[in-house]
JSON list of C-alpha atoms in Angstrom, two decimals:
[
{"chain": "A", "resi": 1, "resn": "GLN", "atom": "CA", "xyz": [-0.04, -0.04, -0.01]},
{"chain": "A", "resi": 2, "resn": "LYS", "atom": "CA", "xyz": [1.40, 3.27, -1.23]},
{"chain": "A", "resi": 3, "resn": "GLU", "atom": "CA", "xyz": [2.15, 6.11, 1.54]},
{"chain": "A", "resi": 4, "resn": "VAL", "atom": "CA", "xyz": [-0.18, 8.73, -0.17]},
{"chain": "A", "resi": 5, "resn": "GLU", "atom": "CA", "xyz": [-2.48, 7.96, -3.08]},
{"chain": "A", "resi": 6, "resn": "GLN", "atom": "CA", "xyz": [-3.97, 10.02, -5.72]},
{"chain": "A", "resi": 7, "resn": "ASN", "atom": "CA", "xyz": [-6.02, 9.43, -9.12]},
{"chain": "A", "resi": 8, "resn": "SER", "atom": "CA", "xyz": [-3.64, 10.23, -12.03]},
{"chain": "A", "resi": 9, "resn": "GLY", "atom": "CA", "xyz": [-6.31, 11.64, -13.66]},
{"chain": "A", "resi": 10, "resn": "PRO", "atom": "CA", "xyz": [-6.60, 13.52, -16.25]},
{"chain": "A", "resi": 11, "resn": "LEU", "atom": "CA", "xyz": [-9.09, 15.42, -14.99]},
{"chain": "A", "resi": 12, "resn": "SER", "atom": "CA", "xyz": [-10.64, 18.03, -17.22]},
{"chain": "A", "resi": 13, "resn": "VAL", "atom": "CA", "xyz": [-13.06, 20.95, -15.79]},
{"chain": "A", "resi": 14, "resn": "PRO", "atom": "CA", "xyz": [-14.57, 23.77, -17.95]},
{"chain": "A", "resi": 15, "resn": "GLU", "atom": "CA", "xyz": [-13.36, 27.36, -17.24]},
{"chain": "A", "resi": 16, "resn": "GLY", "atom": "CA", "xyz": [-15.43, 28.77, -14.35]},
{"chain": "A", "resi": 17, "resn": "ALA", "atom": "CA", "xyz": [-16.01, 25.42, -12.91]},
{"chain": "A", "resi": 18, "resn": "ILE", "atom": "CA", "xyz": [-14.88, 23.66, -9.47]},
{"chain": "A", "resi": 19, "resn": "ALA", "atom": "CA", "xyz": [-12.38, 21.38, -9.78]},
{"chain": "A", "resi": 20, "resn": "SER", "atom": "CA", "xyz": [-11.80, 18.42, -7.25]},
{"chain": "A", "resi": 21, "resn": "LEU", "atom": "CA", "xyz": [-8.52, 16.65, -6.46]},
{"chain": "A", "resi": 22, "resn": "ASN", "atom": "CA", "xyz": [-8.43, 14.04, -3.56]},
{"chain": "A", "resi": 23, "resn": "CYS", "atom": "CA", "xyz": [-5.97, 12.00, -1.88]},
{"chain": "A", "resi": 24, "resn": "THR", "atom": "CA", "xyz": [-5.74, 9.15, 0.72]},
{"chain": "A", "resi": 25, "resn": "TYR", "atom": "CA", "xyz": [-3.20, 8.74, 2.91]},
{"chain": "A", "resi": 26, "resn": "SER", "atom": "CA", "xyz": [-2.37, 5.25, 4.90]},
{"chain": "A", "resi": 27, "resn": "ASP", "atom": "CA", "xyz": [-0.69, 6.19, 8.29]},
{"chain": "A", "resi": 28, "resn": "ARG", "atom": "CA", "xyz": [-3.12, 7.57, 10.86]},
{"chain": "A", "resi": 29, "resn": "GLY", "atom": "CA", "xyz": [-0.16, 8.91, 12.59]},
{"chain": "A", "resi": 30, "resn": "SER", "atom": "CA", "xyz": [0.08, 11.67, 9.80]},
{"chain": "A", "resi": 31, "resn": "GLN", "atom": "CA", "xyz": [0.07, 15.36, 10.82]},
{"chain": "A", "resi": 32, "resn": "SER", "atom": "CA", "xyz": [0.95, 17.86, 8.27]},
{"chain": "A", "resi": 33, "resn": "PHE", "atom": "CA", "xyz": [-0.78, 17.82, 4.96]},
{"chain": "A", "resi": 34, "resn": "PHE", "atom": "CA", "xyz": [0.07, 19.86, 1.87]},
{"chain": "A", "resi": 35, "resn": "TRP", "atom": "CA", "xyz": [-0.73, 20.89, -1.29]},
{"chain": "A", "resi": 36, "resn": "TYR", "atom": "CA", "xyz": [1.86, 21.35, -4.28]},
{"chain": "A", "resi": 37, "resn": "ARG", "atom": "CA", "xyz": [1.20, 22.70, -8.19]},
{"chain": "A", "resi": 38, "resn": "GLN", "atom": "CA", "xyz": [3.61, 21.37, -10.77]},
{"chain": "A", "resi": 39, "resn": "TYR", "atom": "CA", "xyz": [3.83, 22.95, -14.38]},
{"chain": "A", "resi": 40, "resn": "SER", "atom": "CA", "xyz": [5.04, 20.62, -16.73]},
{"chain": "A", "resi": 41, "resn": "GLY", "atom": "CA", "xyz": [8.90, 20.62, -16.83]},
{"chain": "A", "resi": 42, "resn": "LYS", "atom": "CA", "xyz": [9.05, 22.79, -13.77]},
{"chain": "A", "resi": 43, "resn": "SER", "atom": "CA", "xyz": [9.27, 22.36, -9.91]},
{"chain": "A", "resi": 44, "resn": "PRO", "atom": "CA", "xyz": [6.53, 21.96, -7.15]},
{"chain": "A", "resi": 45, "resn": "GLU", "atom": "CA", "xyz": [4.86, 25.11, -6.07]},
{"chain": "A", "resi": 46, "resn": "LEU", "atom": "CA", "xyz": [3.38, 25.20, -2.40]},
{"chain": "A", "resi": 47, "resn": "ILE", "atom": "CA", "xyz": [-0.41, 25.87, -2.26]},
{"chain": "A", "resi": 48, "resn": "MET", "atom": "CA", "xyz": [-1.83, 25.14, 0.95]},
{"chain": "A", "resi": 49, "resn": "SER", "atom": "CA", "xyz": [-0.96, 23.50, 3.98]},
{"chain": "A", "resi": 50, "resn": "ILE", "atom": "CA", "xyz": [-3.84, 21.63, 6.49]},
{"chain": "A", "resi": 51, "resn": "TYR", "atom": "CA", "xyz": [-3.06, 20.64, 9.94]},
{"chain": "A", "resi": 52, "resn": "SER", "atom": "CA", "xyz": [-6.68, 20.12, 11.55]},
{"chain": "A", "resi": 53, "resn": "ASN", "atom": "CA", "xyz": [-9.62, 18.58, 10.47]},
{"chain": "A", "resi": 54, "resn": "GLY", "atom": "CA", "xyz": [-12.23, 20.79, 8.52]},
{"chain": "A", "resi": 55, "resn": "ASP", "atom": "CA", "xyz": [-11.92, 23.35, 6.02]},
{"chain": "A", "resi": 56, "resn": "LYS", "atom": "CA", "xyz": [-9.14, 26.08, 5.13]},
{"chain": "A", "resi": 57, "resn": "GLU", "atom": "CA", "xyz": [-9.46, 28.53, 2.51]},
{"chain": "A", "resi": 58, "resn": "ASP", "atom": "CA", "xyz": [-7.21, 30.75, 0.84]},
{"chain": "A", "resi": 59, "resn": "GLY", "atom": "CA", "xyz": [-8.30, 32.62, -2.29]},
{"chain": "A", "resi": 60, "resn": "ARG", "atom": "CA", "xyz": [-9.90, 30.61, -4.90]},
{"chain": "A", "resi": 61, "resn": "PHE", "atom": "CA", "xyz": [-8.11, 27.11, -3.02]},
{"chain": "A", "resi": 62, "resn": "THR", "atom": "CA", "xyz": [-9.49, 25.25, -0.19]},
{"chain": "A", "resi": 63, "resn": "ALA", "atom": "CA", "xyz": [-8.25, 22.29, 1.50]},
{"chain": "A", "resi": 64, "resn": "GLN", "atom": "CA", "xyz": [-9.93, 19.96, 3.14]},
{"chain": "A", "resi": 65, "resn": "LEU", "atom": "CA", "xyz": [-8.63, 17.31, 6.12]},
{"chain": "A", "resi": 66, "resn": "ASN", "atom": "CA", "xyz": [-10.81, 14.18, 7.45]},
{"chain": "A", "resi": 67, "resn": "LYS", "atom": "CA", "xyz": [-8.39, 12.60, 9.70]},
{"chain": "A", "resi": 68, "resn": "ALA", "atom": "CA", "xyz": [-10.80, 9.78, 10.62]},
{"chain": "A", "resi": 69, "resn": "SER", "atom": "CA", "xyz": [-11.15, 8.88, 6.75]},
{"chain": "A", "resi": 70, "resn": "GLN", "atom": "CA", "xyz": [-7.47, 9.67, 5.89]},
{"chain": "A", "resi": 71, "resn": "TYR", "atom": "CA", "xyz": [-8.42, 11.48, 3.17]},
{"chain": "A", "resi": 72, "resn": "VAL", "atom": "CA", "xyz": [-7.30, 15.11, 2.23]},
{"chain": "A", "resi": 73, "resn": "SER", "atom": "CA", "xyz": [-8.64, 17.35, -0.91]},
{"chain": "A", "resi": 74, "resn": "LEU", "atom": "CA", "xyz": [-8.21, 20.52, -2.74]},
{"chain": "A", "resi": 75, "resn": "LEU", "atom": "CA", "xyz": [-11.02, 22.57, -4.09]},
{"chain": "A", "resi": 76, "resn": "ILE", "atom": "CA", "xyz": [-10.36, 25.39, -6.99]},
{"chain": "A", "resi": 77, "resn": "ARG", "atom": "CA", "xyz": [-13.30, 27.54, -7.31]},
{"chain": "A", "resi": 78, "resn": "ASP", "atom": "CA", "xyz": [-13.43, 29.49, -10.48]},
{"chain": "A", "resi": 79, "resn": "SER", "atom": "CA", "xyz": [-11.01, 27.33, -12.53]},
{"chain": "A", "resi": 80, "resn": "GLN", "atom": "CA", "xyz": [-8.98, 29.08, -14.75]},
{"chain": "A", "resi": 81, "resn": "PRO", "atom": "CA", "xyz": [-6.77, 28.07, -17.77]},
{"chain": "A", "resi": 82, "resn": "SER", "atom": "CA", "xyz": [-3.63, 28.74, -15.71]},
{"chain": "A", "resi": 83, "resn": "ASP", "atom": "CA", "xyz": [-4.31, 26.23, -13.09]},
{"chain": "A", "resi": 84, "resn": "SER", "atom": "CA", "xyz": [-3.45, 23.44, -15.50]},
{"chain": "A", "resi": 85, "resn": "ALA", "atom": "CA", "xyz": [-1.21, 21.49, -13.98]},
{"chain": "A", "resi": 86, "resn": "THR", "atom": "CA", "xyz": [0.01, 18.38, -12.02]},
{"chain": "A", "resi": 87, "resn": "TYR", "atom": "CA", "xyz": [-1.48, 18.81, -7.84]},
{"chain": "A", "resi": 88, "resn": "LEU", "atom": "CA", "xyz": [0.79, 16.55, -5.85]},
{"chain": "A", "resi": 89, "resn": "CYS", "atom": "CA", "xyz": [-0.60, 15.68, -2.19]},
{"chain": "A", "resi": 90, "resn": "ALA", "atom": "CA", "xyz": [2.06, 15.50, 0.42]},
{"chain": "A", "resi": 91, "resn": "VAL", "atom": "CA", "xyz": [1.99, 14.06, 4.01]},
{"chain": "A", "resi": 92, "resn": "LYS", "atom": "CA", "xyz": [4.23, 14.34, 7.00]},
{"chain": "A", "resi": 93, "resn": "ARG", "atom": "CA", "xyz": [4.27, 11.99, 9.35]},
{"chain": "A", "resi": 94, "resn": "PHE", "atom": "CA", "xyz": [4.92, 12.30, 12.99]},
{"chain": "A", "resi": 95, "resn": "PHE", "atom": "CA", "xyz": [7.98, 9.95, 13.20]},
{"chain": "A", "resi": 96, "resn": "SER", "atom": "CA", "xyz": [8.93, 9.64, 9.60]},
{"chain": "A", "resi": 97, "resn": "GLY", "atom": "CA", "xyz": [12.67, 10.64, 9.66]},
{"chain": "A", "resi": 98, "resn": "ASN", "atom": "CA", "xyz": [12.16, 14.08, 8.41]},
{"chain": "A", "resi": 99, "resn": "GLN", "atom": "CA", "xyz": [10.47, 13.20, 5.03]},
{"chain": "A", "resi": 100, "resn": "PHE", "atom": "CA", "xyz": [7.56, 13.89, 3.34]},
{"chain": "A", "resi": 101, "resn": "TYR", "atom": "CA", "xyz": [5.45, 11.70, 1.31]},
{"chain": "A", "resi": 102, "resn": "PHE", "atom": "CA", "xyz": [4.15, 12.57, -2.08]},
{"chain": "A", "resi": 103, "resn": "GLY", "atom": "CA", "xyz": [1.46, 11.36, -4.33]},
{"chain": "A", "resi": 104, "resn": "THR", "atom": "CA", "xyz": [1.71, 10.59, -7.94]},
{"chain": "A", "resi": 105, "resn": "GLY", "atom": "CA", "xyz": [0.05, 14.01, -8.67]},
{"chain": "A", "resi": 106, "resn": "THR", "atom": "CA", "xyz": [-3.31, 14.37, -10.37]},
{"chain": "A", "resi": 107, "resn": "SER", "atom": "CA", "xyz": [-3.15, 16.20, -13.96]},
{"chain": "A", "resi": 108, "resn": "LEU", "atom": "CA", "xyz": [-5.66, 18.95, -14.10]},
{"chain": "A", "resi": 109, "resn": "THR", "atom": "CA", "xyz": [-6.82, 20.58, -17.47]},
{"chain": "A", "resi": 110, "resn": "VAL", "atom": "CA", "xyz": [-8.73, 23.79, -17.41]},
{"chain": "A", "resi": 111, "resn": "ILE", "atom": "CA", "xyz": [-10.93, 23.85, -20.72]},
{"chain": "A", "resi": 112, "resn": "PRO", "atom": "CA", "xyz": [-11.46, 27.31, -21.74]},
{"chain": "B", "resi": 1, "resn": "GLU", "atom": "CA", "xyz": [14.08, 37.57, -0.65]},
{"chain": "B", "resi": 2, "resn": "THR", "atom": "CA", "xyz": [16.15, 34.93, -2.95]},
{"chain": "B", "resi": 3, "resn": "GLY", "atom": "CA", "xyz": [14.63, 31.57, -3.53]},
{"chain": "B", "resi": 4, "resn": "VAL", "atom": "CA", "xyz": [15.95, 28.31, -3.73]},
{"chain": "B", "resi": 5, "resn": "THR", "atom": "CA", "xyz": [18.81, 28.08, -6.96]},
{"chain": "B", "resi": 6, "resn": "GLN", "atom": "CA", "xyz": [20.00, 25.01, -8.32]},
{"chain": "B", "resi": 7, "resn": "SER", "atom": "CA", "xyz": [23.04, 23.85, -10.78]},
{"chain": "B", "resi": 8, "resn": "PRO", "atom": "CA", "xyz": [23.29, 22.66, -13.28]},
{"chain": "B", "resi": 9, "resn": "THR", "atom": "CA", "xyz": [19.71, 22.44, -14.87]},
{"chain": "B", "resi": 10, "resn": "HIS", "atom": "CA", "xyz": [20.46, 19.83, -17.08]},
{"chain": "B", "resi": 11, "resn": "LEU", "atom": "CA", "xyz": [22.99, 17.05, -17.23]},
{"chain": "B", "resi": 12, "resn": "ILE", "atom": "CA", "xyz": [24.03, 14.14, -19.24]},
{"chain": "B", "resi": 13, "resn": "LYS", "atom": "CA", "xyz": [26.21, 11.33, -17.81]},
{"chain": "B", "resi": 14, "resn": "THR", "atom": "CA", "xyz": [27.54, 7.92, -18.76]},
{"chain": "B", "resi": 15, "resn": "ARG", "atom": "CA", "xyz": [26.53, 4.83, -16.64]},
{"chain": "B", "resi": 16, "resn": "GLY", "atom": "CA", "xyz": [29.13, 4.49, -13.75]},
{"chain": "B", "resi": 17, "resn": "GLN", "atom": "CA", "xyz": [30.03, 7.89, -13.74]},
{"chain": "B", "resi": 18, "resn": "GLN", "atom": "CA", "xyz": [29.76, 10.36, -10.73]},
{"chain": "B", "resi": 19, "resn": "VAL", "atom": "CA", "xyz": [27.70, 13.41, -10.53]},
{"chain": "B", "resi": 20, "resn": "THR", "atom": "CA", "xyz": [27.49, 16.55, -8.02]},
{"chain": "B", "resi": 21, "resn": "LEU", "atom": "CA", "xyz": [24.58, 18.65, -7.80]},
{"chain": "B", "resi": 22, "resn": "ARG", "atom": "CA", "xyz": [24.45, 21.60, -6.19]},
{"chain": "B", "resi": 23, "resn": "CYS", "atom": "CA", "xyz": [22.09, 24.30, -4.44]},
{"chain": "B", "resi": 24, "resn": "SER", "atom": "CA", "xyz": [21.38, 27.34, -2.49]},
{"chain": "B", "resi": 25, "resn": "SER", "atom": "CA", "xyz": [19.03, 27.49, 0.09]},
{"chain": "B", "resi": 26, "resn": "GLN", "atom": "CA", "xyz": [16.20, 30.05, 0.23]},
{"chain": "B", "resi": 27, "resn": "SER", "atom": "CA", "xyz": [17.68, 32.99, 2.40]},
{"chain": "B", "resi": 28, "resn": "GLY", "atom": "CA", "xyz": [16.66, 32.24, 6.30]},
{"chain": "B", "resi": 29, "resn": "HIS", "atom": "CA", "xyz": [16.23, 28.63, 5.18]},
{"chain": "B", "resi": 30, "resn": "ASN", "atom": "CA", "xyz": [18.23, 26.25, 7.42]},
{"chain": "B", "resi": 31, "resn": "THR", "atom": "CA", "xyz": [17.46, 22.84, 6.43]},
{"chain": "B", "resi": 32, "resn": "VAL", "atom": "CA", "xyz": [17.65, 21.43, 2.76]},
{"chain": "B", "resi": 33, "resn": "SER", "atom": "CA", "xyz": [15.99, 18.42, 1.68]},
{"chain": "B", "resi": 34, "resn": "TRP", "atom": "CA", "xyz": [16.80, 16.81, -1.62]},
{"chain": "B", "resi": 35, "resn": "TYR", "atom": "CA", "xyz": [14.30, 14.34, -3.75]},
{"chain": "B", "resi": 36, "resn": "GLN", "atom": "CA", "xyz": [14.18, 12.54, -7.10]},
{"chain": "B", "resi": 37, "resn": "GLN", "atom": "CA", "xyz": [11.45, 12.71, -9.25]},
{"chain": "B", "resi": 38, "resn": "ALA", "atom": "CA", "xyz": [11.32, 10.30, -12.05]},
{"chain": "B", "resi": 39, "resn": "LEU", "atom": "CA", "xyz": [9.02, 10.88, -14.61]},
{"chain": "B", "resi": 40, "resn": "GLY", "atom": "CA", "xyz": [5.39, 10.64, -14.19]},
{"chain": "B", "resi": 41, "resn": "GLN", "atom": "CA", "xyz": [5.79, 10.16, -10.62]},
{"chain": "B", "resi": 42, "resn": "GLY", "atom": "CA", "xyz": [5.64, 11.96, -7.18]},
{"chain": "B", "resi": 43, "resn": "PRO", "atom": "CA", "xyz": [9.17, 13.30, -5.69]},
{"chain": "B", "resi": 44, "resn": "GLN", "atom": "CA", "xyz": [10.99, 10.42, -3.55]},
{"chain": "B", "resi": 45, "resn": "PHE", "atom": "CA", "xyz": [13.02, 11.84, -0.37]},
{"chain": "B", "resi": 46, "resn": "ILE", "atom": "CA", "xyz": [16.56, 11.02, -0.65]},
{"chain": "B", "resi": 47, "resn": "PHE", "atom": "CA", "xyz": [17.70, 12.82, 2.52]},
{"chain": "B", "resi": 48, "resn": "GLN", "atom": "CA", "xyz": [17.81, 16.05, 4.54]},
{"chain": "B", "resi": 49, "resn": "TYR", "atom": "CA", "xyz": [20.37, 18.20, 6.23]},
{"chain": "B", "resi": 50, "resn": "TYR", "atom": "CA", "xyz": [20.26, 20.46, 9.00]},
{"chain": "B", "resi": 51, "resn": "ARG", "atom": "CA", "xyz": [23.32, 22.02, 10.22]},
{"chain": "B", "resi": 52, "resn": "GLU", "atom": "CA", "xyz": [25.84, 20.40, 8.07]},
{"chain": "B", "resi": 53, "resn": "GLU", "atom": "CA", "xyz": [24.70, 16.86, 9.12]},
{"chain": "B", "resi": 54, "resn": "GLU", "atom": "CA", "xyz": [22.26, 14.10, 7.80]},
{"chain": "B", "resi": 55, "resn": "ASN", "atom": "CA", "xyz": [19.19, 14.80, 9.72]},
{"chain": "B", "resi": 56, "resn": "GLY", "atom": "CA", "xyz": [16.58, 12.06, 7.88]},
{"chain": "B", "resi": 57, "resn": "ARG", "atom": "CA", "xyz": [17.40, 9.54, 5.07]},
{"chain": "B", "resi": 58, "resn": "GLY", "atom": "CA", "xyz": [14.90, 7.56, 2.63]},
{"chain": "B", "resi": 59, "resn": "ASN", "atom": "CA", "xyz": [15.19, 4.37, 1.01]},
{"chain": "B", "resi": 60, "resn": "PHE", "atom": "CA", "xyz": [18.31, 5.31, -1.25]},
{"chain": "B", "resi": 61, "resn": "PRO", "atom": "CA", "xyz": [21.49, 3.36, -1.43]},
{"chain": "B", "resi": 62, "resn": "PRO", "atom": "CA", "xyz": [24.90, 4.54, -0.09]},
{"chain": "B", "resi": 63, "resn": "ARG", "atom": "CA", "xyz": [26.11, 5.80, -3.31]},
{"chain": "B", "resi": 64, "resn": "PHE", "atom": "CA", "xyz": [24.04, 8.87, -2.96]},
{"chain": "B", "resi": 65, "resn": "SER", "atom": "CA", "xyz": [25.34, 11.05, -0.63]},
{"chain": "B", "resi": 66, "resn": "GLY", "atom": "CA", "xyz": [25.15, 14.79, 0.42]},
{"chain": "B", "resi": 67, "resn": "LEU", "atom": "CA", "xyz": [26.79, 17.50, 2.00]},
{"chain": "B", "resi": 68, "resn": "GLN", "atom": "CA", "xyz": [25.50, 21.00, 3.99]},
{"chain": "B", "resi": 69, "resn": "PHE", "atom": "CA", "xyz": [28.18, 23.82, 4.21]},
{"chain": "B", "resi": 70, "resn": "PRO", "atom": "CA", "xyz": [27.87, 26.42, 6.75]},
{"chain": "B", "resi": 71, "resn": "ASN", "atom": "CA", "xyz": [25.99, 28.90, 4.69]},
{"chain": "B", "resi": 72, "resn": "TYR", "atom": "CA", "xyz": [22.93, 26.37, 4.01]},
{"chain": "B", "resi": 73, "resn": "SER", "atom": "CA", "xyz": [24.05, 25.51, 0.78]},
{"chain": "B", "resi": 74, "resn": "SER", "atom": "CA", "xyz": [24.36, 22.01, -0.04]},
{"chain": "B", "resi": 75, "resn": "GLU", "atom": "CA", "xyz": [25.52, 19.34, -2.39]},
{"chain": "B", "resi": 76, "resn": "LEU", "atom": "CA", "xyz": [24.11, 16.08, -3.44]},
{"chain": "B", "resi": 77, "resn": "ASN", "atom": "CA", "xyz": [26.78, 13.18, -4.94]},
{"chain": "B", "resi": 78, "resn": "VAL", "atom": "CA", "xyz": [25.89, 10.09, -6.88]},
{"chain": "B", "resi": 79, "resn": "ASN", "atom": "CA", "xyz": [28.24, 7.64, -7.62]},
{"chain": "B", "resi": 80, "resn": "ALA", "atom": "CA", "xyz": [28.31, 4.61, -10.12]},
{"chain": "B", "resi": 81, "resn": "LEU", "atom": "CA", "xyz": [25.65, 6.13, -11.82]},
{"chain": "B", "resi": 82, "resn": "GLU", "atom": "CA", "xyz": [22.52, 3.95, -13.16]},
{"chain": "B", "resi": 83, "resn": "LEU", "atom": "CA", "xyz": [20.46, 4.27, -16.15]},
{"chain": "B", "resi": 84, "resn": "ASP", "atom": "CA", "xyz": [17.52, 4.24, -13.44]},
{"chain": "B", "resi": 85, "resn": "ASP", "atom": "CA", "xyz": [18.88, 7.72, -12.03]},
{"chain": "B", "resi": 86, "resn": "SER", "atom": "CA", "xyz": [17.86, 9.40, -14.74]},
{"chain": "B", "resi": 87, "resn": "ALA", "atom": "CA", "xyz": [15.01, 11.96, -13.17]},
{"chain": "B", "resi": 88, "resn": "LEU", "atom": "CA", "xyz": [14.67, 15.41, -11.81]},
{"chain": "B", "resi": 89, "resn": "TYR", "atom": "CA", "xyz": [16.71, 16.12, -8.88]},
{"chain": "B", "resi": 90, "resn": "LEU", "atom": "CA", "xyz": [15.01, 18.88, -6.81]},
{"chain": "B", "resi": 91, "resn": "CYS", "atom": "CA", "xyz": [16.30, 20.66, -3.64]},
{"chain": "B", "resi": 92, "resn": "ALA", "atom": "CA", "xyz": [13.86, 21.99, -1.23]},
{"chain": "B", "resi": 93, "resn": "SER", "atom": "CA", "xyz": [14.77, 24.20, 1.99]},
{"chain": "B", "resi": 94, "resn": "SER", "atom": "CA", "xyz": [12.69, 25.23, 5.00]},
{"chain": "B", "resi": 95, "resn": "ARG", "atom": "CA", "xyz": [12.89, 27.45, 7.95]},
{"chain": "B", "resi": 96, "resn": "THR", "atom": "CA", "xyz": [12.81, 24.64, 10.42]},
{"chain": "B", "resi": 97, "resn": "PRO", "atom": "CA", "xyz": [13.70, 21.27, 10.10]},
{"chain": "B", "resi": 98, "resn": "PRO", "atom": "CA", "xyz": [10.46, 19.23, 9.69]},
{"chain": "B", "resi": 99, "resn": "GLY", "atom": "CA", "xyz": [9.60, 17.39, 13.05]},
{"chain": "B", "resi": 100, "resn": "GLN", "atom": "CA", "xyz": [11.07, 19.56, 15.34]},
{"chain": "B", "resi": 101, "resn": "GLY", "atom": "CA", "xyz": [8.04, 21.94, 15.68]},
{"chain": "B", "resi": 102, "resn": "ALA", "atom": "CA", "xyz": [4.35, 21.37, 16.21]},
{"chain": "B", "resi": 103, "resn": "PHE", "atom": "CA", "xyz": [3.78, 21.76, 12.47]},
{"chain": "B", "resi": 104, "resn": "ASP", "atom": "CA", "xyz": [6.04, 22.13, 9.30]},
{"chain": "B", "resi": 105, "resn": "TYR", "atom": "CA", "xyz": [6.08, 24.95, 7.14]},
{"chain": "B", "resi": 106, "resn": "GLY", "atom": "CA", "xyz": [6.52, 22.77, 3.93]},
{"chain": "B", "resi": 107, "resn": "TYR", "atom": "CA", "xyz": [9.30, 23.05, 1.57]},
{"chain": "B", "resi": 108, "resn": "THR", "atom": "CA", "xyz": [9.98, 25.69, -1.14]},
{"chain": "B", "resi": 109, "resn": "PHE", "atom": "CA", "xyz": [11.70, 23.98, -4.12]},
{"chain": "B", "resi": 110, "resn": "GLY", "atom": "CA", "xyz": [14.10, 24.66, -6.74]},
{"chain": "B", "resi": 111, "resn": "SER", "atom": "CA", "xyz": [13.87, 24.72, -10.09]},
{"chain": "B", "resi": 112, "resn": "GLY", "atom": "CA", "xyz": [15.67, 21.14, -10.63]},
{"chain": "B", "resi": 113, "resn": "THR", "atom": "CA", "xyz": [18.62, 19.37, -12.24]},
{"chain": "B", "resi": 114, "resn": "ARG", "atom": "CA", "xyz": [17.22, 17.34, -15.05]},
{"chain": "B", "resi": 115, "resn": "LEU", "atom": "CA", "xyz": [20.02, 14.12, -15.08]},
{"chain": "B", "resi": 116, "resn": "THR", "atom": "CA", "xyz": [20.03, 11.75, -17.89]},
{"chain": "B", "resi": 117, "resn": "VAL", "atom": "CA", "xyz": [21.98, 8.98, -17.53]},
{"chain": "B", "resi": 118, "resn": "VAL", "atom": "CA", "xyz": [22.99, 7.27, -21.12]}
]
């Protein structure tokens, strides 16, 4: 079982719609959760971090965490073509030798 | 505030050779981590350095080694290169070592070094 799992996609949404990206993790001891955006050929860029159950909003982005169900999601409202990228979910376990575990990413395409 | 810079951007090496990749951390960041990202995969943790010492290591063989310097810059060395070492190598810096505080701030990644082993 992988530490972090994401649907690879591709996920396509029309411009202006809500894009929903999901991630599940295997270790209940995980404490910190992150979403990164990676454009093709570029390095990952931190979008959101979330540590507590519930929702966290930042502009058009909302991260949701449910530790009981071991999933974290990212909602992108009013999707723009510039949001087209691969979105990586990253999880930090409480005792993990200081490493972050990344999923394989979900490819999102926003259609104009 | 300068970001994380890596050099070189691209590199082609022959199987069996050795390579050194370099990274300058973001201003104010004292911890550097290295990740390997194969095509279509998420980044895989290689190791982390804090105060010039290795502070965590992933599932990579000893031919992957590193250094951190007093100015927090870092090197990744890979000996006896194999074809499977072809990947994007990412350096990431952070303000505090993950695990040292109640929460983690997350990384700032450099632009990466694309290594091709032929």
